[in-house]
């Protein structure tokens, strides 16, 4: 019995804005927003460049790592609060491996 089974490859892709992942696009969008809110062209340019350089640094850090590297890094380095708590995983201060 031979059946052609289609296996989807892109079911769990990270969110994207255009061609960028959301964690790379967020600093650029935040820089553009802050520059717009500042009200001057120079501040807009500075904030946009700072966002672009931050996004470039994130891309270099994420290179050759797990696709959810940014989420994992945030989990281990941000304090636990109602916004960042995950119910299915232990708190990040428990670092003892079992097994």
PDB file of N, CA and C in Angstrom:
ATOM      1  N   UNK A   1       0.842  -1.157   0.000  1.00  0.00           N
ATOM      2  CA  UNK A   1       0.000   0.000   0.000  1.00  0.00           C
ATOM      3  C   UNK A   1       0.900   1.237   0.000  1.00  0.00           C
ATOM      4  N   UNK A   2       0.855   1.983  -1.097  1.00  0.00           N
ATOM      5  CA  UNK A   2       1.694   3.171  -1.258  1.00  0.00           C
ATOM      6  C   UNK A   2       0.798   4.399  -1.296  1.00  0.00           C
ATOM      7  N   UNK A   3       1.003   5.281  -0.336  1.00  0.00           N
ATOM      8  CA  UNK A   3       0.209   6.508  -0.289  1.00  0.00           C
ATOM      9  C   UNK A   3       1.158   7.697  -0.231  1.00  0.00           C
ATOM     10  N   UNK A   4       0.852   8.716  -1.015  1.00  0.00           N
ATOM     11  CA  UNK A   4       1.635   9.938  -0.970  1.00  0.00           C
ATOM     12  C   UNK A   4       1.124  10.789   0.195  1.00  0.00           C
ATOM     13  N   UNK A   5       1.938  10.895   1.199  1.00  0.00           N
ATOM     14  CA  UNK A   5       1.559  11.657   2.379  1.00  0.00           C
ATOM     15  C   UNK A   5       2.262  13.000   2.345  1.00  0.00           C
ATOM     16  N   UNK A   6       1.497  14.062   2.441  1.00  0.00           N
ATOM     17  CA  UNK A   6       2.059  15.405   2.474  1.00  0.00           C
ATOM     18  C   UNK A   6       2.416  15.763   3.911  1.00  0.00           C
ATOM     19  N   UNK A   7       3.650  16.135   4.137  1.00  0.00           N
ATOM     20  CA  UNK A   7       4.095  16.549   5.464  1.00  0.00           C
ATOM     21  C   UNK A   7       4.370  18.045   5.409  1.00  0.00           C
ATOM     22  N   UNK A   8       3.574  18.858   6.106  1.00  0.00           N
ATOM     23  CA  UNK A   8       3.806  20.309   6.080  1.00  0.00           C
ATOM     24  C   UNK A   8       5.116  20.657   6.776  1.00  0.00           C
ATOM     25  N   UNK A   9       5.857  21.570   6.188  1.00  0.00           N
ATOM     26  CA  UNK A   9       7.141  21.970   6.751  1.00  0.00           C
ATOM     27  C   UNK A   9       7.070  23.295   7.481  1.00  0.00           C
ATOM     28  N   UNK A  10       6.109  24.105   7.213  1.00  0.00           N
ATOM     29  CA  UNK A  10       6.090  25.460   7.743  1.00  0.00           C
ATOM     30  C   UNK A  10       4.924  25.692   8.700  1.00  0.00           C
ATOM     31  N   UNK A  11       4.609  24.715   9.498  1.00  0.00           N
ATOM     32  CA  UNK A  11       3.497  24.833  10.414  1.00  0.00           C
ATOM     33  C   UNK A  11       3.827  25.713  11.616  1.00  0.00           C
ATOM     34  N   UNK A  12       5.046  25.637  12.113  1.00  0.00           N
ATOM     35  CA  UNK A  12       5.432  26.358  13.325  1.00  0.00           C
ATOM     36  C   UNK A  12       6.431  27.474  13.049  1.00  0.00           C
ATOM     37  N   UNK A  13       6.367  28.096  11.896  1.00  0.00           N
ATOM     38  CA  UNK A  13       7.267  29.204  11.605  1.00  0.00           C
ATOM     39  C   UNK A  13       6.975  30.374  12.528  1.00  0.00           C
ATOM     40  N   UNK A  14       8.007  31.141  12.890  1.00  0.00           N
ATOM     41  CA  UNK A  14       7.758  32.329  13.715  1.00  0.00           C
ATOM     42  C   UNK A  14       7.005  33.388  12.931  1.00  0.00           C
ATOM     43  N   UNK A  15       6.363  34.300  13.651  1.00  0.00           N
ATOM     44  CA  UNK A  15       5.620  35.381  13.006  1.00  0.00           C
ATOM     45  C   UNK A  15       6.571  36.239  12.199  1.00  0.00           C
ATOM     46  N   UNK A  16       6.078  36.780  11.099  1.00  0.00           N
ATOM     47  CA  UNK A  16       6.912  37.598  10.233  1.00  0.00           C
ATOM     48  C   UNK A  16       6.214  38.917   9.915  1.00  0.00           C
ATOM     49  N   UNK A  17       7.025  39.945   9.723  1.00  0.00           N
ATOM     50  CA  UNK A  17       6.572  41.226   9.185  1.00  0.00           C
ATOM     51  C   UNK A  17       7.369  41.403   7.901  1.00  0.00           C
ATOM     52  N   UNK A  18       6.704  41.197   6.779  1.00  0.00           N
ATOM     53  CA  UNK A  18       7.420  41.178   5.509  1.00  0.00           C
ATOM     54  C   UNK A  18       8.328  39.966   5.461  1.00  0.00           C
ATOM     55  N   UNK A  19       9.629  40.198   5.294  1.00  0.00           N
ATOM     56  CA  UNK A  19      10.599  39.109   5.263  1.00  0.00           C
ATOM     57  C   UNK A  19      11.286  38.914   6.608  1.00  0.00           C
ATOM     58  N   UNK A  20      11.033  39.797   7.568  1.00  0.00           N
ATOM     59  CA  UNK A  20      11.716  39.745   8.865  1.00  0.00           C
ATOM     60  C   UNK A  20      10.901  38.970   9.877  1.00  0.00           C
ATOM     61  N   UNK A  21      11.609  38.293  10.786  1.00  0.00           N
ATOM     62  CA  UNK A  21      10.944  37.709  11.938  1.00  0.00           C
ATOM     63  C   UNK A  21      10.500  38.843  12.854  1.00  0.00           C
ATOM     64  N   UNK A  22       9.511  38.577  13.682  1.00  0.00           N
ATOM     65  CA  UNK A  22       8.951  39.625  14.529  1.00  0.00           C
ATOM     66  C   UNK A  22       9.975  40.154  15.523  1.00  0.00           C
ATOM     67  N   UNK A  23      10.883  39.288  16.018  1.00  0.00           N
ATOM     68  CA  UNK A  23      11.863  39.749  16.994  1.00  0.00           C
ATOM     69  C   UNK A  23      12.963  40.588  16.364  1.00  0.00           C
ATOM     70  N   UNK A  24      13.127  40.519  15.057  1.00  0.00           N
ATOM     71  CA  UNK A  24      14.091  41.373  14.357  1.00  0.00           C
ATOM     72  C   UNK A  24      13.424  42.677  13.925  1.00  0.00           C
ATOM     73  N   UNK A  25      12.165  42.611  13.543  1.00  0.00           N
ATOM     74  CA  UNK A  25      11.463  43.805  13.072  1.00  0.00           C
ATOM     75  C   UNK A  25      11.034  44.720  14.211  1.00  0.00           C
ATOM     76  N   UNK A  26      10.862  44.191  15.406  1.00  0.00           N
ATOM     77  CA  UNK A  26      10.371  44.998  16.522  1.00  0.00           C
ATOM     78  C   UNK A  26      11.282  46.178  16.868  1.00  0.00           C
ATOM     79  N   UNK A  27      12.614  46.023  16.945  1.00  0.00           N
ATOM     80  CA  UNK A  27      13.449  47.193  17.248  1.00  0.00           C
ATOM     81  C   UNK A  27      13.384  48.274  16.166  1.00  0.00           C
ATOM     82  N   UNK A  28      13.272  47.871  14.915  1.00  0.00           N
ATOM     83  CA  UNK A  28      13.176  48.860  13.829  1.00  0.00           C
ATOM     84  C   UNK A  28      11.858  49.613  13.943  1.00  0.00           C
ATOM     85  N   UNK A  29      10.771  48.898  14.147  1.00  0.00           N
ATOM     86  CA  UNK A  29       9.472  49.549  14.278  1.00  0.00           C
ATOM     87  C   UNK A  29       9.414  50.435  15.519  1.00  0.00           C
ATOM     88  N   UNK A  30      10.011  49.981  16.612  1.00  0.00           N
ATOM     89  CA  UNK A  30      10.045  50.795  17.825  1.00  0.00           C
ATOM     90  C   UNK A  30      10.875  52.055  17.595  1.00  0.00           C
ATOM     91  N   UNK A  31      12.014  51.918  16.895  1.00  0.00           N
ATOM     92  CA  UNK A  31      12.833  53.085  16.583  1.00  0.00           C
ATOM     93  C   UNK A  31      12.101  54.071  15.685  1.00  0.00           C
ATOM     94  N   UNK A  32      11.393  53.573  14.694  1.00  0.00           N
ATOM     95  CA  UNK A  32      10.613  54.455  13.826  1.00  0.00           C
ATOM     96  C   UNK A  32       9.511  55.170  14.611  1.00  0.00           C
ATOM     97  N   UNK A  33       8.849  54.449  15.499  1.00  0.00           N
ATOM     98  CA  UNK A  33       7.795  55.051  16.308  1.00  0.00           C
ATOM     99  C   UNK A  33       8.354  56.128  17.229  1.00  0.00           C
ATOM    100  N   UNK A  34       9.458  55.820  17.918  1.00  0.00           N
ATOM    101  CA  UNK A  34      10.046  56.800  18.836  1.00  0.00           C
ATOM    102  C   UNK A  34      10.569  58.018  18.076  1.00  0.00           C
ATOM    103  N   UNK A  35      11.143  57.802  16.905  1.00  0.00           N
ATOM    104  CA  UNK A  35      11.596  58.920  16.097  1.00  0.00           C
ATOM    105  C   UNK A  35      10.446  59.785  15.623  1.00  0.00           C
ATOM    106  N   UNK A  36       9.359  59.163  15.261  1.00  0.00           N
ATOM    107  CA  UNK A  36       8.177  59.912  14.840  1.00  0.00           C
ATOM    108  C   UNK A  36       7.608  60.722  16.005  1.00  0.00           C
ATOM    109  N   UNK A  37       7.581  60.116  17.184  1.00  0.00           N
ATOM    110  CA  UNK A  37       7.034  60.804  18.349  1.00  0.00           C
ATOM    111  C   UNK A  37       7.930  61.950  18.822  1.00  0.00           C
ATOM    112  N   UNK A  38       9.214  61.917  18.478  1.00  0.00           N
ATOM    113  CA  UNK A  38      10.120  62.978  18.923  1.00  0.00           C
ATOM    114  C   UNK A  38       9.830  64.301  18.221  1.00  0.00           C
ATOM    115  N   UNK A  39       9.395  64.247  16.988  1.00  0.00           N
ATOM    116  CA  UNK A  39       8.970  65.450  16.292  1.00  0.00           C
ATOM    117  C   UNK A  39      10.036  66.159  15.487  1.00  0.00           C
ATOM    118  N   UNK A  40      11.259  65.661  15.446  1.00  0.00           N
ATOM    119  CA  UNK A  40      12.278  66.307  14.615  1.00  0.00           C
ATOM    120  C   UNK A  40      12.855  65.294  13.637  1.00  0.00           C
ATOM    121  N   UNK A  41      13.334  65.788  12.518  1.00  0.00           N
ATOM    122  CA  UNK A  41      13.878  64.904  11.485  1.00  0.00           C
ATOM    123  C   UNK A  41      15.178  64.247  11.938  1.00  0.00           C
ATOM    124  N   UNK A  42      16.002  64.994  12.660  1.00  0.00           N
ATOM    125  CA  UNK A  42      17.270  64.439  13.137  1.00  0.00           C
ATOM    126  C   UNK A  42      17.025  63.306  14.136  1.00  0.00           C
ATOM    127  N   UNK A  43      16.131  63.523  15.077  1.00  0.00           N
ATOM    128  CA  UNK A  43      15.819  62.481  16.055  1.00  0.00           C
ATOM    129  C   UNK A  43      15.180  61.265  15.377  1.00  0.00           C
ATOM    130  N   UNK A  44      14.364  61.506  14.358  1.00  0.00           N
ATOM    131  CA  UNK A  44      13.774  60.391  13.616  1.00  0.00           C
ATOM    132  C   UNK A  44      14.860  59.557  12.955  1.00  0.00           C
ATOM    133  N   UNK A  45      15.829  60.226  12.328  1.00  0.00           N
ATOM    134  CA  UNK A  45      16.923  59.514  11.664  1.00  0.00           C
ATOM    135  C   UNK A  45      17.776  58.751  12.680  1.00  0.00           C
ATOM    136  N   UNK A  46      18.074  59.380  13.808  1.00  0.00           N
ATOM    137  CA  UNK A  46      18.892  58.727  14.833  1.00  0.00           C
ATOM    138  C   UNK A  46      18.178  57.508  15.399  1.00  0.00           C
ATOM    139  N   UNK A  47      16.903  57.641  15.715  1.00  0.00           N
ATOM    140  CA  UNK A  47      16.137  56.519  16.266  1.00  0.00           C
ATOM    141  C   UNK A  47      15.975  55.396  15.248  1.00  0.00           C
ATOM    142  N   UNK A  48      15.738  55.744  13.991  1.00  0.00           N
ATOM    143  CA  UNK A  48      15.608  54.720  12.951  1.00  0.00           C
ATOM    144  C   UNK A  48      16.924  53.970  12.766  1.00  0.00           C
ATOM    145  N   UNK A  49      18.040  54.684  12.785  1.00  0.00           N
ATOM    146  CA  UNK A  49      19.347  54.020  12.665  1.00  0.00           C
ATOM    147  C   UNK A  49      19.651  53.161  13.884  1.00  0.00           C
ATOM    148  N   UNK A  50      19.315  53.652  15.073  1.00  0.00           N
ATOM    149  CA  UNK A  50      19.531  52.851  16.278  1.00  0.00           C
ATOM    150  C   UNK A  50      18.703  51.567  16.227  1.00  0.00           C
ATOM    151  N   UNK A  51      17.459  51.661  15.760  1.00  0.00           N
ATOM    152  CA  UNK A  51      16.629  50.469  15.613  1.00  0.00           C
ATOM    153  C   UNK A  51      17.189  49.501  14.585  1.00  0.00           C
ATOM    154  N   UNK A  52      17.694  50.032  13.471  1.00  0.00           N
ATOM    155  CA  UNK A  52      18.276  49.180  12.433  1.00  0.00           C
ATOM    156  C   UNK A  52      19.537  48.483  12.937  1.00  0.00           C
ATOM    157  N   UNK A  53      20.380  49.203  13.672  1.00  0.00           N
ATOM    158  CA  UNK A  53      21.601  48.587  14.206  1.00  0.00           C
ATOM    159  C   UNK A  53      21.268  47.547  15.273  1.00  0.00           C
ATOM    160  N   UNK A  54      20.260  47.815  16.072  1.00  0.00           N
ATOM    161  CA  UNK A  54      19.829  46.837  17.070  1.00  0.00           C
ATOM    162  C   UNK A  54      19.292  45.585  16.395  1.00  0.00           C
ATOM    163  N   UNK A  55      18.506  45.757  15.341  1.00  0.00           N
ATOM    164  CA  UNK A  55      17.973  44.609  14.604  1.00  0.00           C
ATOM    165  C   UNK A  55      19.105  43.808  13.971  1.00  0.00           C
ATOM    166  N   UNK A  56      20.108  44.501  13.455  1.00  0.00           N
ATOM    167  CA  UNK A  56      21.265  43.814  12.855  1.00  0.00           C
ATOM    168  C   UNK A  56      22.022  43.007  13.906  1.00  0.00           C
ATOM    169  N   UNK A  57      22.153  43.582  15.118  1.00  0.00           N
ATOM    170  CA  UNK A  57      22.818  42.855  16.199  1.00  0.00           C
ATOM    171  C   UNK A  57      22.019  41.614  16.595  1.00  0.00           C
ATOM    172  N   UNK A  58      20.701  41.728  16.623  1.00  0.00           N
ATOM    173  CA  UNK A  58      19.860  40.570  16.954  1.00  0.00           C
ATOM    174  C   UNK A  58      20.005  39.483  15.901  1.00  0.00           C
ATOM    175  N   UNK A  59      20.079  39.878  14.634  1.00  0.00           N
ATOM    176  CA  UNK A  59      20.252  38.893  13.559  1.00  0.00           C
ATOM    177  C   UNK A  59      21.582  38.158  13.731  1.00  0.00           C
ATOM    178  N   UNK A  60      22.629  38.874  14.080  1.00  0.00           N
ATOM    179  CA  UNK A  60      23.938  38.229  14.273  1.00  0.00           C
ATOM    180  C   UNK A  60      23.929  37.306  15.482  1.00  0.00           C
ATOM    181  N   UNK A  61      23.243  37.699  16.544  1.00  0.00           N
ATOM    182  CA  UNK A  61      23.174  36.854  17.736  1.00  0.00           C
ATOM    183  C   UNK A  61      22.371  35.588  17.444  1.00  0.00           C
ATOM    184  N   UNK A  62      21.293  35.720  16.663  1.00  0.00           N
ATOM    185  CA  UNK A  62      20.424  34.583  16.362  1.00  0.00           C
ATOM    186  C   UNK A  62      20.991  33.623  15.321  1.00  0.00           C
ATOM    187  N   UNK A  63      22.051  34.009  14.644  1.00  0.00           N
ATOM    188  CA  UNK A  63      22.593  33.175  13.568  1.00  0.00           C
ATOM    189  C   UNK A  63      23.006  31.809  14.113  1.00  0.00           C
ATOM    190  N   UNK A  64      22.614  30.761  13.426  1.00  0.00           N
ATOM    191  CA  UNK A  64      22.944  29.372  13.761  1.00  0.00           C
ATOM    192  C   UNK A  64      22.431  28.948  15.128  1.00  0.00           C
ATOM    193  N   UNK A  65      21.324  29.508  15.561  1.00  0.00           N
ATOM    194  CA  UNK A  65      20.711  29.099  16.819  1.00  0.00           C
ATOM    195  C   UNK A  65      19.277  28.643  16.550  1.00  0.00           C
ATOM    196  N   UNK A  66      18.657  28.132  17.569  1.00  0.00           N
ATOM    197  CA  UNK A  66      17.278  27.653  17.478  1.00  0.00           C
ATOM    198  C   UNK A  66      16.360  28.792  17.039  1.00  0.00           C
ATOM    199  N   UNK A  67      15.318  28.523  16.240  1.00  0.00           N
ATOM    200  CA  UNK A  67      14.409  29.587  15.791  1.00  0.00           C
ATOM    201  C   UNK A  67      13.729  30.343  16.935  1.00  0.00           C
ATOM    202  N   UNK A  68      13.537  29.702  18.069  1.00  0.00           N
ATOM    203  CA  UNK A  68      12.901  30.366  19.207  1.00  0.00           C
ATOM    204  C   UNK A  68      13.933  30.863  20.215  1.00  0.00           C
ATOM    205  N   UNK A  69      15.150  31.130  19.757  1.00  0.00           N
ATOM    206  CA  UNK A  69      16.217  31.572  20.645  1.00  0.00           C
ATOM    207  C   UNK A  69      15.833  32.837  21.399  1.00  0.00           C
ATOM    208  N   UNK A  70      15.216  33.799  20.741  1.00  0.00           N
ATOM    209  CA  UNK A  70      14.853  35.053  21.399  1.00  0.00           C
ATOM    210  C   UNK A  70      13.851  34.808  22.518  1.00  0.00           C
ATOM    211  N   UNK A  71      12.869  33.956  22.288  1.00  0.00           N
ATOM    212  CA  UNK A  71      11.893  33.638  23.335  1.00  0.00           C
ATOM    213  C   UNK A  71      12.576  32.954  24.518  1.00  0.00           C
ATOM    214  N   UNK A  72      13.496  32.043  24.244  1.00  0.00           N
ATOM    215  CA  UNK A  72      14.210  31.357  25.316  1.00  0.00           C
ATOM    216  C   UNK A  72      15.080  32.339  26.103  1.00  0.00           C
ATOM    217  N   UNK A  73      15.753  33.228  25.410  1.00  0.00           N
ATOM    218  CA  UNK A  73      16.605  34.211  26.082  1.00  0.00           C
ATOM    219  C   UNK A  73      15.770  35.119  26.974  1.00  0.00           C
ATOM    220  N   UNK A  74      14.624  35.577  26.468  1.00  0.00           N
ATOM    221  CA  UNK A  74      13.754  36.426  27.272  1.00  0.00           C
ATOM    222  C   UNK A  74      13.238  35.680  28.504  1.00  0.00           C
ATOM    223  N   UNK A  75      12.926  34.409  28.343  1.00  0.00           N
ATOM    224  CA  UNK A  75      12.425  33.624  29.470  1.00  0.00           C
ATOM    225  C   UNK A  75      13.467  33.536  30.586  1.00  0.00           C
ATOM    226  N   UNK A  76      14.725  33.306  30.224  1.00  0.00           N
ATOM    227  CA  UNK A  76      15.752  33.118  31.235  1.00  0.00           C
ATOM    228  C   UNK A  76      16.261  34.429  31.821  1.00  0.00           C
ATOM    229  N   UNK A  77      16.095  35.552  31.141  1.00  0.00           N
ATOM    230  CA  UNK A  77      16.694  36.796  31.606  1.00  0.00           C
ATOM    231  C   UNK A  77      15.702  37.844  32.107  1.00  0.00           C
ATOM    232  N   UNK A  78      14.437  37.731  31.798  1.00  0.00           N
ATOM    233  CA  UNK A  78      13.466  38.695  32.312  1.00  0.00           C
ATOM    234  C   UNK A  78      12.908  38.214  33.641  1.00  0.00           C
ATOM    235  N   UNK A  79      12.543  39.138  34.521  1.00  0.00           N
ATOM    236  CA  UNK A  79      11.947  38.706  35.793  1.00  0.00           C
ATOM    237  C   UNK A  79      10.548  38.132  35.560  1.00  0.00           C
ATOM    238  N   UNK A  80      10.152  37.271  36.462  1.00  0.00           N
ATOM    239  CA  UNK A  80       8.832  36.669  36.361  1.00  0.00           C
ATOM    240  C   UNK A  80       7.777  37.690  36.771  1.00  0.00           C
ATOM    241  N   UNK A  81       6.829  37.888  35.927  1.00  0.00           N
ATOM    242  CA  UNK A  81       5.714  38.772  36.201  1.00  0.00           C
ATOM    243  C   UNK A  81       4.466  38.146  35.588  1.00  0.00           C
ATOM    244  N   UNK A  82       3.302  38.681  35.858  1.00  0.00           N
ATOM    245  CA  UNK A  82       2.094  38.108  35.242  1.00  0.00           C
ATOM    246  C   UNK A  82       2.131  38.132  33.710  1.00  0.00           C
ATOM    247  N   UNK A  83       2.892  39.041  33.121  1.00  0.00           N
ATOM    248  CA  UNK A  83       2.965  39.097  31.658  1.00  0.00           C
ATOM    249  C   UNK A  83       3.952  38.095  31.079  1.00  0.00           C
ATOM    250  N   UNK A  84       4.994  37.726  31.844  1.00  0.00           N
ATOM    251  CA  UNK A  84       6.017  36.845  31.295  1.00  0.00           C
ATOM    252  C   UNK A  84       5.974  35.438  31.847  1.00  0.00           C
ATOM    253  N   UNK A  85       5.074  35.142  32.759  1.00  0.00           N
ATOM    254  CA  UNK A  85       5.034  33.819  33.356  1.00  0.00           C
ATOM    255  C   UNK A  85       4.456  32.803  32.362  1.00  0.00           C
ATOM    256  N   UNK A  86       5.072  31.612  32.343  1.00  0.00           N
ATOM    257  CA  UNK A  86       4.588  30.514  31.505  1.00  0.00           C
ATOM    258  C   UNK A  86       4.123  29.405  32.445  1.00  0.00           C
ATOM    259  N   UNK A  87       2.949  28.905  32.232  1.00  0.00           N
ATOM    260  CA  UNK A  87       2.376  27.965  33.168  1.00  0.00           C
ATOM    261  C   UNK A  87       2.905  26.535  32.985  1.00  0.00           C
ATOM    262  N   UNK A  88       3.323  26.151  31.809  1.00  0.00           N
ATOM    263  CA  UNK A  88       3.732  24.776  31.556  1.00  0.00           C
ATOM    264  C   UNK A  88       5.197  24.529  31.861  1.00  0.00           C
ATOM    265  N   UNK A  89       5.945  25.555  32.172  1.00  0.00           N
ATOM    266  CA  UNK A  89       7.368  25.395  32.451  1.00  0.00           C
ATOM    267  C   UNK A  89       7.672  25.867  33.866  1.00  0.00           C
ATOM    268  N   UNK A  90       8.765  25.367  34.437  1.00  0.00           N
ATOM    269  CA  UNK A  90       9.106  25.809  35.789  1.00  0.00           C
ATOM    270  C   UNK A  90       9.622  27.243  35.771  1.00  0.00           C
ATOM    271  N   UNK A  91       9.635  27.910  36.924  1.00  0.00           N
ATOM    272  CA  UNK A  91      10.188  29.263  36.980  1.00  0.00           C
ATOM    273  C   UNK A  91      11.659  29.264  36.578  1.00  0.00           C
ATOM    274  N   UNK A  92      12.129  30.373  36.047  1.00  0.00           N
ATOM    275  CA  UNK A  92      13.489  30.403  35.520  1.00  0.00           C
ATOM    276  C   UNK A  92      14.552  30.356  36.607  1.00  0.00           C
ATOM    277  N   UNK A  93      14.201  30.619  37.860  1.00  0.00           N
ATOM    278  CA  UNK A  93      15.214  30.552  38.904  1.00  0.00           C
ATOM    279  C   UNK A  93      15.498  29.110  39.337  1.00  0.00           C
ATOM    280  N   UNK A  94      14.691  28.152  38.914  1.00  0.00           N
ATOM    281  CA  UNK A  94      14.943  26.733  39.187  1.00  0.00           C
ATOM    282  C   UNK A  94      15.779  26.179  38.047  1.00  0.00           C
ATOM    283  N   UNK A  95      17.065  26.068  38.258  1.00  0.00           N
ATOM    284  CA  UNK A  95      17.971  25.678  37.175  1.00  0.00           C
ATOM    285  C   UNK A  95      18.552  24.295  37.343  1.00  0.00           C
ATOM    286  N   UNK A  96      18.043  23.507  38.243  1.00  0.00           N
ATOM    287  CA  UNK A  96      18.552  22.153  38.453  1.00  0.00           C
ATOM    288  C   UNK A  96      17.923  21.209  37.440  1.00  0.00           C
ATOM    289  N   UNK A  97      18.750  20.503  36.721  1.00  0.00           N
ATOM    290  CA  UNK A  97      18.254  19.567  35.714  1.00  0.00           C
ATOM    291  C   UNK A  97      17.960  18.220  36.376  1.00  0.00           C
ATOM    292  N   UNK A  98      16.872  17.631  36.014  1.00  0.00           N
ATOM    293  CA  UNK A  98      16.493  16.314  36.551  1.00  0.00           C
ATOM    294  C   UNK A  98      16.547  15.328  35.408  1.00  0.00           C
ATOM    295  N   UNK A  99      17.267  14.237  35.609  1.00  0.00           N
ATOM    296  CA  UNK A  99      17.288  13.189  34.603  1.00  0.00           C
ATOM    297  C   UNK A  99      18.534  13.036  33.839  1.00  0.00           C
TER     298      UNK A  99
END
